[in-house]
mmCIF file of C-alpha atoms in Angstrom:
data_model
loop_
_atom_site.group_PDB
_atom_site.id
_atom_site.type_symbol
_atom_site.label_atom_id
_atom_site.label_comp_id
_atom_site.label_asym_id
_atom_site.label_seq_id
_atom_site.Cartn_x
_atom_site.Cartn_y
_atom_site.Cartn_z
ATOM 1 C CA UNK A 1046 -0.507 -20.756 12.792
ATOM 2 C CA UNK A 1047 -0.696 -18.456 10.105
ATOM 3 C CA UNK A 1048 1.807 -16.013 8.803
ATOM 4 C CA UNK A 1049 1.687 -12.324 8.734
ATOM 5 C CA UNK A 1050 2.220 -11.050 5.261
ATOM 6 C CA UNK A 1051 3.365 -7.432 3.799
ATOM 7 C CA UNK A 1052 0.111 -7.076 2.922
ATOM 8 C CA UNK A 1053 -1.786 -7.666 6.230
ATOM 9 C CA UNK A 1054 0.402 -4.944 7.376
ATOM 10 C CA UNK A 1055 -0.863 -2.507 4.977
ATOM 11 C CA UNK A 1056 -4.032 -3.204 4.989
ATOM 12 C CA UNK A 1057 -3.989 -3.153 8.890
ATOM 13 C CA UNK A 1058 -1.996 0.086 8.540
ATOM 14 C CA UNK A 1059 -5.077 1.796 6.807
ATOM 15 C CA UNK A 1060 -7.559 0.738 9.179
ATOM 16 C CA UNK A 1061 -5.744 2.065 12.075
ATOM 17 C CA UNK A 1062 -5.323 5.176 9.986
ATOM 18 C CA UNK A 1063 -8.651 5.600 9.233
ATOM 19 C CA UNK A 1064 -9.931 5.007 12.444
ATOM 20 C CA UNK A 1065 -7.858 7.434 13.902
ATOM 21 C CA UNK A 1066 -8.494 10.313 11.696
ATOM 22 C CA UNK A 1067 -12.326 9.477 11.881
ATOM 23 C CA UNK A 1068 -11.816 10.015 15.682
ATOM 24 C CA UNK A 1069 -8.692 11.354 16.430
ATOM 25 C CA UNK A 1070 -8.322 12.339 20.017
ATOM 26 C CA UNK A 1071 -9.036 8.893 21.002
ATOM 27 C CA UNK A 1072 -5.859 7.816 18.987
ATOM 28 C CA UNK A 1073 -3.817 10.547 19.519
ATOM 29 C CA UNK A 1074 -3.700 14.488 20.924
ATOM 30 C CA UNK A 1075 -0.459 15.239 17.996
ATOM 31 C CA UNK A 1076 0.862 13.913 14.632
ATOM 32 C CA UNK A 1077 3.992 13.088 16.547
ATOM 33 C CA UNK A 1078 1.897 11.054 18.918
ATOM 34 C CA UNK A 1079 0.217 9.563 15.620
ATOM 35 C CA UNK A 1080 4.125 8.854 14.380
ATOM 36 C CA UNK A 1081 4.942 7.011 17.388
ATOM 37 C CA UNK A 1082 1.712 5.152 17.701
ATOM 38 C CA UNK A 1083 2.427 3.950 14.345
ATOM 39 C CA UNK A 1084 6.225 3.282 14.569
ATOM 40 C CA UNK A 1085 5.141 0.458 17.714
ATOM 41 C CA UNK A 1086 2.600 -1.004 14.779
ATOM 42 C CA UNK A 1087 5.453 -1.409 12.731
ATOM 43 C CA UNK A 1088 7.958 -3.053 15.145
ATOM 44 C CA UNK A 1089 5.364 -5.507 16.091
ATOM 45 C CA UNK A 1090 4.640 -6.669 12.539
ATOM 46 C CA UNK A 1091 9.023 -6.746 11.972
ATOM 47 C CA UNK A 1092 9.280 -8.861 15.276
ATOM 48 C CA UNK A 1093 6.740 -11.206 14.145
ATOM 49 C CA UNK A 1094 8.495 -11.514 10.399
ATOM 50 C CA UNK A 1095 5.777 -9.734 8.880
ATOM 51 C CA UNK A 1096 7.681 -6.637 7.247
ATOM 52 C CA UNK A 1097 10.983 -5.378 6.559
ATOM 53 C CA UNK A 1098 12.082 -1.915 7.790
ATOM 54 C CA UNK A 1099 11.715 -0.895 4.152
ATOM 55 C CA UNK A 1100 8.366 -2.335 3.400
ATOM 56 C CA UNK A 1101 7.430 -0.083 6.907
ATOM 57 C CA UNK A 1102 4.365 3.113 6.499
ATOM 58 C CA UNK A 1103 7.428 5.374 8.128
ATOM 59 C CA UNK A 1104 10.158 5.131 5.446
ATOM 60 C CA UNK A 1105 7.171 4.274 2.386
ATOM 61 C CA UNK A 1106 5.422 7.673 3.417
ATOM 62 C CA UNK A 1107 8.215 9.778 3.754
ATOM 63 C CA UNK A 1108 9.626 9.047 0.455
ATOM 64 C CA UNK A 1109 6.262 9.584 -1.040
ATOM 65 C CA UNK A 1110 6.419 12.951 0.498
ATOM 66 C CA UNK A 1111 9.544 13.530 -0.605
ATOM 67 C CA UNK A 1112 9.198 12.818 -4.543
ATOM 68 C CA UNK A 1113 5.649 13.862 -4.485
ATOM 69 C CA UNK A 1114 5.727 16.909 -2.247
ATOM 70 C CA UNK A 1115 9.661 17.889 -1.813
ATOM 71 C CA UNK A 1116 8.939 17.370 1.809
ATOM 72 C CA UNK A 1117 11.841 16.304 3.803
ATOM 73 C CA UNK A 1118 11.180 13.531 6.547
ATOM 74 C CA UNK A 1119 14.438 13.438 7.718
ATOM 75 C CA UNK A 1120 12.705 14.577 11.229
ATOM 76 C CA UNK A 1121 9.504 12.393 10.730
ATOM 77 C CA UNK A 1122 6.752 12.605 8.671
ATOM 78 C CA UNK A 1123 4.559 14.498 11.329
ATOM 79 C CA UNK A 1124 7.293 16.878 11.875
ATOM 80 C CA UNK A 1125 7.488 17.715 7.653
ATOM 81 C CA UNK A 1126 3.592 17.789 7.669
ATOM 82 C CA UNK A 1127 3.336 19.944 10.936
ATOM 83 C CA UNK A 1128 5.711 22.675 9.500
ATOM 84 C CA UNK A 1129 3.987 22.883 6.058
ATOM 85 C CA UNK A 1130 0.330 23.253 7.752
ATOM 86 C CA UNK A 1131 1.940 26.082 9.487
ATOM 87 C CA UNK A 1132 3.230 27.534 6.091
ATOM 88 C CA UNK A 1133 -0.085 27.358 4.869
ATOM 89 C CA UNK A 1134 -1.970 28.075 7.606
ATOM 90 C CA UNK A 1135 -3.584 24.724 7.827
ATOM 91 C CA UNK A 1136 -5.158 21.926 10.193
ATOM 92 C CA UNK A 1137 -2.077 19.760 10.575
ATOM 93 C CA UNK A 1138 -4.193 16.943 10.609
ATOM 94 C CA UNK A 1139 -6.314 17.732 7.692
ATOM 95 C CA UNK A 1140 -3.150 18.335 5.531
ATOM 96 C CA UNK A 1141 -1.893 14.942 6.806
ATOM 97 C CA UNK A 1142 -5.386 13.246 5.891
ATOM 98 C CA UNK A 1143 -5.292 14.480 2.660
ATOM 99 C CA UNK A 1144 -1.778 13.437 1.825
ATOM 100 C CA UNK A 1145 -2.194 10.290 3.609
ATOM 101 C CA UNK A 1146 -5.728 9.339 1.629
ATOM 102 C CA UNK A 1147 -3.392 10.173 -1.787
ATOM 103 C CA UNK A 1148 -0.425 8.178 -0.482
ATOM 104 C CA UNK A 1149 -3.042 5.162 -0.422
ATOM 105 C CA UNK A 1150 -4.876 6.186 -3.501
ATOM 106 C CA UNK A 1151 -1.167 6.052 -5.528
ATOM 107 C CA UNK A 1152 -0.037 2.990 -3.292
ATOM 108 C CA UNK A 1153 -3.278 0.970 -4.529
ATOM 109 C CA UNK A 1154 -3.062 1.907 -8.102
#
């Protein structure tokens, strides 16, 4: 049997991504459902030795947001990304799709 590597998480982790913003309310109906949806993705691939908690989309994301975008995710990422679409008067899940396609952009490079 083969082993699950960091990198079969992440590249499963923007596939799942993808396909859920490309058609969203079969994946999810909130960003917090999105959050969750993910956070199960994650604890899979740590059960099966894949990742550690700090290789995980939650805790790389949020500290992207944090030194990229001074957005908190003590709360969850959703939660930081819901309250600035409502500063701005945005599609929460637009504003996430764009910060998520630069996350992966900067992550890549």
């Amino acid at each position: 049997m083969s082993s699950i590597s960091a990198s079969d998480y992440q590249n499963a982790c923007v596939a799942f991504i993808e396909s859920a913003l490309k058609h969203p309310r079969m994946y999810f109906d909130s960003l917090k459902e999105l959050e969750t949806l993910l956070r199960g993705h994650e604890t899979a691939f740590q059960q099966l030795g894949g990742i550690t908690a700090n290789e995980s989309f939650h805790v790389q994301f949020a500290d992207w947001l944090l030194k990229t975008k001074q957005l908190s995710g003590a709360a969850g990422w959703a939660e930081a990304i819901e309250s600035l679409a409502e500063q701005d008067e945005s599609d929460p899940e637009a504003v996430f799709g764009e910060l998520v396609r630069q996350f992966f952009s900067q992550s890549n490079s």
